[in-house]
DNA sequence: TCTGGGGTCCTATAGCCT
DNA sequence: TCTGAGGCTATAGGACCC
């Protein structure tokens, strides 16, 4: 019998907006929207809305122009990544003092395995929040549970500045009534599909059979839904991992119908990706070009090279070959390159043949 | 007026080989 | 020689996450 684990999930509250309000005190208590170039007339989406802005129904991923219509008096700011990364590193360093077993989840979230700590969950959570607040002036929401799923669901239950502890026994009462969309892994498509099956809540999802779920959502997703609805999650914490792909893409301010422009932009992107590959000390073998047309239809073409590369000229040549395979019958709004099948420099790419 | 950019993982399909 | 079953790889697309 393995002892029950204690996993903590921490989620910084409205991270980007909170940092801006902290460095610009005059913005505190006001609706702040961080996203894109900061110009709400340009193409871009909301990265983070402060809690004051959320009262206007503004949320992440909403087009900036829509957000501006909902709240013309709000303060719109560009994303200042380097600053947010600096704050994030400070927080992560502090977290790693609580436990050596930490999983980074993007810039503003992390899981910690706190099984080894003697103090009760409540005390650990409070201490962690207090240290984060002292070090950064920012608040965070913390959830603690027996696995990653319940820890994350817990941190989501009370926001901002919450601390929630969720045991396996609490699942039917506390998660059962929630809409399925609150489960990680349930996006708009799965939500709609479940609604077609007459399922709205996590409790109703838990009543579906495994075979029904597999039939509707495939093996991997079906199994996940079946377990998640019951609060079961055996995923380990991933304490380090290497990148699987690396890419760059841009959305044009105005749609483009000019192959020359597309080729020039793609060449630039390929150069940037090559530089990042060299920075990371990796090379890649498969080059994928993505095009999104004005009507939002998105297509990709890929080319696998004879061997891994991190050279701009090789990447550019492959990318342009991919570009040539797209029909240019419609205007283009986005173009991107991504390199996959990455290999650390100096490591053997493939095992020798038989 | 719409709808970013960085990723991950999964699935389906086609071609090739045994 | 023909046919079919699997396995493997490359490719394309889709859903989801922060």
CSV table of N, CA, C and O in Angstrom, one decimal, chain A residues 7-11 111 141-159 161-167 170 174-175 178 182 184:
chain,number,residue,atom,x,y,z
A,7,UNK,N,-0.3,16.6,-3.2
A,7,UNK,CA,0.2,17.4,-4.3
A,7,UNK,C,-0.4,18.8,-4.1
A,7,UNK,O,-1.6,19.0,-3.8
A,8,UNK,N,0.5,19.8,-4.3
A,8,UNK,CA,0.0,21.2,-4.2
A,8,UNK,C,0.1,21.8,-5.6
A,8,UNK,O,1.0,21.6,-6.3
A,9,UNK,N,-1.0,22.5,-6.0
A,9,UNK,CA,-1.0,23.3,-7.2
A,9,UNK,C,-1.1,24.8,-6.9
A,9,UNK,O,-1.9,25.2,-6.1
A,10,UNK,N,-0.2,25.6,-7.5
A,10,UNK,CA,-0.2,27.0,-7.3
A,10,UNK,C,-0.4,27.7,-8.6
A,10,UNK,O,0.2,27.3,-9.6
A,11,UNK,N,-1.3,28.7,-8.6
A,11,UNK,CA,-1.7,29.4,-9.8
A,11,UNK,C,-1.7,30.9,-9.4
A,11,UNK,O,-2.4,31.3,-8.6
A,111,UNK,N,3.2,22.5,-10.0
A,111,UNK,CA,2.8,21.5,-9.0
A,111,UNK,C,4.0,21.2,-8.1
A,111,UNK,O,5.1,21.2,-8.6
A,141,UNK,N,-3.4,31.5,-6.0
A,141,UNK,CA,-4.4,30.6,-5.5
A,141,UNK,C,-3.8,29.2,-5.4
A,141,UNK,O,-3.1,28.8,-6.3
A,142,UNK,N,-4.0,28.5,-4.3
A,142,UNK,CA,-3.4,27.3,-4.0
A,142,UNK,C,-4.4,26.2,-3.8
A,142,UNK,O,-5.4,26.4,-3.1
A,143,UNK,N,-4.2,25.0,-4.4
A,143,UNK,CA,-5.0,23.9,-4.1
A,143,UNK,C,-4.1,22.7,-3.7
A,143,UNK,O,-3.0,22.5,-4.2
A,144,UNK,N,-4.7,21.9,-2.8
A,144,UNK,CA,-3.9,20.7,-2.3
A,144,UNK,C,-4.8,19.5,-2.4
A,144,UNK,O,-6.0,19.5,-2.0
A,145,UNK,N,-4.3,18.4,-2.9
A,145,UNK,CA,-5.1,17.2,-3.1
A,145,UNK,C,-4.2,16.0,-3.2
A,145,UNK,O,-3.0,16.1,-3.3
A,146,UNK,N,-4.8,14.8,-3.4
A,146,UNK,CA,-4.0,13.5,-3.5
A,146,UNK,C,-3.4,13.3,-4.9
A,146,UNK,O,-2.6,12.4,-5.0
A,147,UNK,N,-3.7,14.1,-5.8
A,147,UNK,CA,-3.1,14.0,-7.2
A,147,UNK,C,-3.1,15.4,-7.9
A,147,UNK,O,-3.7,16.3,-7.4
A,148,UNK,N,-2.5,15.4,-9.1
A,148,UNK,CA,-2.4,16.7,-9.8
A,148,UNK,C,-3.8,17.2,-10.2
A,148,UNK,O,-4.1,18.4,-10.1
A,149,UNK,N,-4.7,16.3,-10.6
A,149,UNK,CA,-6.0,16.7,-11.0
A,149,UNK,C,-6.8,17.4,-9.9
A,149,UNK,O,-7.3,18.5,-10.1
A,150,UNK,N,-6.8,16.8,-8.7
A,150,UNK,CA,-7.6,17.3,-7.6
A,150,UNK,C,-6.9,18.6,-7.1
A,150,UNK,O,-7.6,19.5,-6.7
A,151,UNK,N,-5.6,18.6,-7.1
A,151,UNK,CA,-4.9,19.9,-6.7
A,151,UNK,C,-5.2,21.0,-7.6
A,151,UNK,O,-5.5,22.1,-7.1
A,152,UNK,N,-5.3,20.7,-8.9
A,152,UNK,CA,-5.6,21.8,-9.8
A,152,UNK,C,-7.0,22.3,-9.7
A,152,UNK,O,-7.4,23.5,-9.7
A,153,UNK,N,-7.9,21.3,-9.6
A,153,UNK,CA,-9.4,21.6,-9.5
A,153,UNK,C,-9.6,22.4,-8.2
A,153,UNK,O,-10.4,23.3,-8.1
A,154,UNK,N,-8.8,22.1,-7.1
A,154,UNK,CA,-8.9,22.7,-5.8
A,154,UNK,C,-8.5,24.2,-6.0
A,154,UNK,O,-9.2,25.1,-5.5
A,155,UNK,N,-7.4,24.4,-6.6
A,155,UNK,CA,-6.9,25.8,-6.7
A,155,UNK,C,-7.8,26.7,-7.5
A,155,UNK,O,-7.9,27.9,-7.4
A,156,UNK,N,-8.6,26.0,-8.4
A,156,UNK,CA,-9.6,26.7,-9.2
A,156,UNK,C,-10.9,27.0,-8.5
A,156,UNK,O,-11.6,27.9,-8.9
A,157,UNK,N,-11.1,26.4,-7.4
A,157,UNK,CA,-12.4,26.5,-6.7
A,157,UNK,C,-12.6,27.9,-6.0
A,157,UNK,O,-13.7,28.4,-5.9
A,158,UNK,N,-11.4,28.4,-5.5
A,158,UNK,CA,-11.5,29.7,-4.8
A,158,UNK,C,-10.4,30.6,-5.4
A,158,UNK,O,-9.2,30.4,-5.3
A,159,UNK,N,-10.8,31.6,-6.1
A,159,UNK,CA,-9.9,32.6,-6.7
A,159,UNK,C,-10.5,34.0,-6.6
A,159,UNK,O,-11.7,34.1,-6.7
A,161,UNK,N,-6.6,34.5,-4.6
A,161,UNK,CA,-6.0,34.5,-3.2
A,161,UNK,C,-6.6,33.3,-2.4
A,161,UNK,O,-6.7,33.5,-1.2
A,162,UNK,N,-7.0,32.2,-3.0
A,162,UNK,CA,-7.7,31.1,-2.3
A,162,UNK,C,-6.7,30.1,-1.8
A,162,UNK,O,-5.6,30.0,-2.2
A,163,UNK,N,-7.2,29.3,-0.9
A,163,UNK,CA,-6.5,28.1,-0.4
A,163,UNK,C,-7.5,27.0,-0.2
A,163,UNK,O,-8.4,27.1,0.7
A,164,UNK,N,-7.5,25.9,-1.0
A,164,UNK,CA,-8.5,24.9,-1.0
A,164,UNK,C,-7.9,23.5,-0.9
A,164,UNK,O,-7.0,23.2,-1.6
A,165,UNK,N,-8.4,22.7,0.0
A,165,UNK,CA,-7.9,21.4,0.2
A,165,UNK,C,-9.1,20.4,-0.2
A,165,UNK,O,-10.2,20.6,0.2
A,166,UNK,N,-8.7,19.5,-1.1
A,166,UNK,CA,-9.7,18.6,-1.7
A,166,UNK,C,-9.3,17.2,-1.5
A,166,UNK,O,-8.2,16.8,-2.1
A,167,UNK,N,-10.1,16.4,-0.8
A,167,UNK,CA,-9.7,14.9,-0.7
A,167,UNK,C,-10.6,14.1,-1.7
A,167,UNK,O,-11.5,14.6,-2.3
A,170,UNK,N,-14.2,14.1,-1.2
A,170,UNK,CA,-15.0,15.3,-1.5
A,170,UNK,C,-15.5,15.4,-2.9
A,170,UNK,O,-16.3,16.3,-3.3
A,174,UNK,N,-18.3,18.1,-4.1
A,174,UNK,CA,-17.7,19.4,-4.5
A,174,UNK,C,-17.5,19.5,-6.0
A,174,UNK,O,-17.6,20.6,-6.6
A,175,UNK,N,-17.2,18.4,-6.7
A,175,UNK,CA,-16.9,18.5,-8.2
A,175,UNK,C,-18.2,18.1,-9.0
A,175,UNK,O,-18.4,18.6,-10.1
A,178,UNK,N,-20.3,20.7,-10.7
A,178,UNK,CA,-19.6,21.6,-11.6
A,178,UNK,C,-19.8,21.2,-13.1
A,178,UNK,O,-19.9,20.1,-13.4
A,182,UNK,N,-15.0,22.5,-16.5
A,182,UNK,CA,-14.0,22.8,-15.5
A,182,UNK,C,-13.0,21.7,-15.4
A,182,UNK,O,-11.9,21.9,-14.8
A,184,UNK,N,-9.9,19.7,-16.6
A,184,UNK,CA,-8.8,19.8,-17.5
A,184,UNK,C,-8.9,18.8,-18.6
A,184,UNK,O,-9.2,17.6,-18.3
